[in-house]
Amino acid sequence: MDHAIDRLKTFLAAELEWLREEWRDGKGGYKKLSDCPSYKACKAYVDAINVLVKAYYHPEYVEQYKCPSVKELI
């Protein structure tokens, strides 16, 4: 399962770059980070990663391996 989690993290990193550009650019006039078009994809990746982490790791290690929220990653 680690390979699936790692692959999703790779896709998340690429999508986060788009989100950072949209947010910092300011041309879209977004009032909140969640208004950016790339936010939904980033959130979906984070949610998917965390579901897999909860399924794969023993409960005492979940907090250590789970992905932080999109706002924390930006």
mmCIF file with all atom_site columns, C-alpha atoms in Angstrom:
data_model
loop_
_atom_site.group_PDB
_atom_site.id
_atom_site.type_symbol
_atom_site.label_atom_id
_atom_site.label_alt_id
_atom_site.label_comp_id
_atom_site.label_asym_id
_atom_site.label_entity_id
_atom_site.label_seq_id
_atom_site.pdbx_PDB_ins_code
_atom_site.Cartn_x
_atom_site.Cartn_y
_atom_site.Cartn_z
_atom_site.occupancy
_atom_site.B_iso_or_equiv
_atom_site.pdbx_formal_charge
_atom_site.auth_seq_id
_atom_site.auth_comp_id
_atom_site.auth_asym_id
_atom_site.auth_atom_id
_atom_site.pdbx_PDB_model_num
ATOM 1  C CA . MET A 1 1  ? 0.000   0.000  0.000   1.00 0.00 ? 1  MET A CA 1
ATOM 2  C CA . ASP A 1 2  ? 2.988   2.300  0.513   1.00 0.00 ? 2  ASP A CA 1
ATOM 3  C CA . HIS A 1 3  ? 3.472   2.472  -3.245  1.00 0.00 ? 3  HIS A CA 1
ATOM 4  C CA . ALA A 1 4  ? -0.088  3.782  -3.738  1.00 0.00 ? 4  ALA A CA 1
ATOM 5  C CA . ILE A 1 5  ? 0.312   6.373  -0.981  1.00 0.00 ? 5  ILE A CA 1
ATOM 6  C CA . ASP A 1 6  ? 3.665   7.513  -2.386  1.00 0.00 ? 6  ASP A CA 1
ATOM 7  C CA . ARG A 1 7  ? 2.228   7.819  -5.895  1.00 0.00 ? 7  ARG A CA 1
ATOM 8  C CA . LEU A 1 8  ? -0.699  9.912  -4.651  1.00 0.00 ? 8  LEU A CA 1
ATOM 9  C CA . LYS A 1 9  ? 1.737   12.154 -2.775  1.00 0.00 ? 9  LYS A CA 1
ATOM 10 C CA . THR A 1 10 ? 3.601   12.735 -6.047  1.00 0.00 ? 10 THR A CA 1
ATOM 11 C CA . PHE A 1 11 ? 0.390   13.814 -7.761  1.00 0.00 ? 11 PHE A CA 1
ATOM 12 C CA . LEU A 1 12 ? -0.540  15.958 -4.749  1.00 0.00 ? 12 LEU A CA 1
ATOM 13 C CA . ALA A 1 13 ? 2.817   17.759 -4.894  1.00 0.00 ? 13 ALA A CA 1
ATOM 14 C CA . ALA A 1 14 ? 2.272   18.652 -8.550  1.00 0.00 ? 14 ALA A CA 1
ATOM 15 C CA . GLU A 1 15 ? -1.271  19.870 -7.902  1.00 0.00 ? 15 GLU A CA 1
ATOM 16 C CA . LEU A 1 16 ? -0.097  21.906 -4.904  1.00 0.00 ? 16 LEU A CA 1
ATOM 17 C CA . GLU A 1 17 ? 2.260   23.815 -7.198  1.00 0.00 ? 17 GLU A CA 1
ATOM 18 C CA . TRP A 1 18 ? -0.714  24.834 -9.349  1.00 0.00 ? 18 TRP A CA 1
ATOM 19 C CA . LEU A 1 19 ? -2.672  25.828 -6.266  1.00 0.00 ? 19 LEU A CA 1
ATOM 20 C CA . ARG A 1 20 ? 0.207   27.926 -4.916  1.00 0.00 ? 20 ARG A CA 1
ATOM 21 C CA . GLU A 1 21 ? 0.479   29.733 -8.249  1.00 0.00 ? 21 GLU A CA 1
ATOM 22 C CA . GLU A 1 22 ? -3.258  30.423 -8.382  1.00 0.00 ? 22 GLU A CA 1
ATOM 23 C CA . TRP A 1 23 ? -3.329  31.672 -4.808  1.00 0.00 ? 23 TRP A CA 1
ATOM 24 C CA . ARG A 1 24 ? -0.197  33.840 -4.925  1.00 0.00 ? 24 ARG A CA 1
ATOM 25 C CA . ASP A 1 25 ? -0.876  35.182 -8.412  1.00 0.00 ? 25 ASP A CA 1
ATOM 26 C CA . GLY A 1 26 ? -3.975  36.981 -7.211  1.00 0.00 ? 26 GLY A CA 1
ATOM 27 C CA . LYS A 1 27 ? -5.289  37.440 -10.763 1.00 0.00 ? 27 LYS A CA 1
ATOM 28 C CA . GLY A 1 28 ? -8.267  35.185 -10.090 1.00 0.00 ? 28 GLY A CA 1
ATOM 29 C CA . GLY A 1 29 ? -9.502  37.411 -7.294  1.00 0.00 ? 29 GLY A CA 1
ATOM 30 C CA . TYR A 1 30 ? -9.977  34.451 -4.976  1.00 0.00 ? 30 TYR A CA 1
ATOM 31 C CA . LYS A 1 31 ? -11.069 35.510 -1.503  1.00 0.00 ? 31 LYS A CA 1
ATOM 32 C CA . LYS A 1 32 ? -10.416 32.106 0.086   1.00 0.00 ? 32 LYS A CA 1
ATOM 33 C CA . LEU A 1 33 ? -7.953  29.356 -0.722  1.00 0.00 ? 33 LEU A CA 1
ATOM 34 C CA . SER A 1 34 ? -10.882 27.002 -1.286  1.00 0.00 ? 34 SER A CA 1
ATOM 35 C CA . ASP A 1 35 ? -12.113 29.290 -4.093  1.00 0.00 ? 35 ASP A CA 1
ATOM 36 C CA . CYS A 1 36 ? -9.089  28.368 -6.240  1.00 0.00 ? 36 CYS A CA 1
ATOM 37 C CA . PRO A 1 37 ? -9.868  25.798 -8.950  1.00 0.00 ? 37 PRO A CA 1
ATOM 38 C CA . SER A 1 38 ? -7.012  23.480 -7.887  1.00 0.00 ? 38 SER A CA 1
ATOM 39 C CA . TYR A 1 39 ? -8.129  23.344 -4.262  1.00 0.00 ? 39 TYR A CA 1
ATOM 40 C CA . LYS A 1 40 ? -10.720 20.596 -4.810  1.00 0.00 ? 40 LYS A CA 1
ATOM 41 C CA . ALA A 1 41 ? -8.191  18.300 -6.465  1.00 0.00 ? 41 ALA A CA 1
ATOM 42 C CA . CYS A 1 42 ? -5.661  18.891 -3.672  1.00 0.00 ? 42 CYS A CA 1
ATOM 43 C CA . LYS A 1 43 ? -8.303  18.204 -1.036  1.00 0.00 ? 43 LYS A CA 1
ATOM 44 C CA . ALA A 1 44 ? -9.298  14.990 -2.817  1.00 0.00 ? 44 ALA A CA 1
ATOM 45 C CA . TYR A 1 45 ? -5.677  13.796 -2.868  1.00 0.00 ? 45 TYR A CA 1
ATOM 46 C CA . VAL A 1 46 ? -5.215  14.590 0.842   1.00 0.00 ? 46 VAL A CA 1
ATOM 47 C CA . ASP A 1 47 ? -8.452  12.793 1.725   1.00 0.00 ? 47 ASP A CA 1
ATOM 48 C CA . ALA A 1 48 ? -7.499  9.744  -0.374  1.00 0.00 ? 48 ALA A CA 1
ATOM 49 C CA . ILE A 1 49 ? -4.032  9.571  1.163   1.00 0.00 ? 49 ILE A CA 1
ATOM 50 C CA . ASN A 1 50 ? -5.475  9.750  4.666   1.00 0.00 ? 50 ASN A CA 1
ATOM 51 C CA . VAL A 1 51 ? -8.011  6.995  3.954   1.00 0.00 ? 51 VAL A CA 1
ATOM 52 C CA . LEU A 1 52 ? -5.200  4.719  2.764   1.00 0.00 ? 52 LEU A CA 1
ATOM 53 C CA . VAL A 1 53 ? -3.003  5.618  5.745   1.00 0.00 ? 53 VAL A CA 1
ATOM 54 C CA . LYS A 1 54 ? -5.833  4.731  8.141   1.00 0.00 ? 54 LYS A CA 1
ATOM 55 C CA . ALA A 1 55 ? -6.390  1.419  6.347   1.00 0.00 ? 55 ALA A CA 1
ATOM 56 C CA . TYR A 1 56 ? -2.723  0.483  6.106   1.00 0.00 ? 56 TYR A CA 1
ATOM 57 C CA . TYR A 1 57 ? -1.045  1.601  9.323   1.00 0.00 ? 57 TYR A CA 1
ATOM 58 C CA . HIS A 1 58 ? -1.694  0.441  12.851  1.00 0.00 ? 58 HIS A CA 1
ATOM 59 C CA . PRO A 1 59 ? -3.911  3.013  14.657  1.00 0.00 ? 59 PRO A CA 1
ATOM 60 C CA . GLU A 1 60 ? -1.084  4.207  16.882  1.00 0.00 ? 60 GLU A CA 1
ATOM 61 C CA . TYR A 1 61 ? 0.931   5.284  13.806  1.00 0.00 ? 61 TYR A CA 1
ATOM 62 C CA . VAL A 1 62 ? -1.835  6.972  11.808  1.00 0.00 ? 62 VAL A CA 1
ATOM 63 C CA . GLU A 1 63 ? -1.180  10.446 13.215  1.00 0.00 ? 63 GLU A CA 1
ATOM 64 C CA . GLN A 1 64 ? 2.498   10.112 12.333  1.00 0.00 ? 64 GLN A CA 1
ATOM 65 C CA . TYR A 1 65 ? 1.847   9.224  8.683   1.00 0.00 ? 65 TYR A CA 1
ATOM 66 C CA . LYS A 1 66 ? -1.328  11.081 7.782   1.00 0.00 ? 66 LYS A CA 1
ATOM 67 C CA . CYS A 1 67 ? -1.192  13.987 5.372   1.00 0.00 ? 67 CYS A CA 1
ATOM 68 C CA . PRO A 1 68 ? -1.743  17.501 6.767   1.00 0.00 ? 68 PRO A CA 1
ATOM 69 C CA . SER A 1 69 ? -4.609  19.629 5.458   1.00 0.00 ? 69 SER A CA 1
ATOM 70 C CA . VAL A 1 70 ? -4.248  21.553 2.203   1.00 0.00 ? 70 VAL A CA 1
ATOM 71 C CA . LYS A 1 71 ? -4.039  24.864 4.086   1.00 0.00 ? 71 LYS A CA 1
ATOM 72 C CA . GLU A 1 72 ? -1.130  23.508 6.130   1.00 0.00 ? 72 GLU A CA 1
ATOM 73 C CA . LEU A 1 73 ? 0.658   22.364 2.967   1.00 0.00 ? 73 LEU A CA 1
ATOM 74 C CA . ILE A 1 74 ? 0.440   25.770 1.299   1.00 0.00 ? 74 ILE A CA 1
#
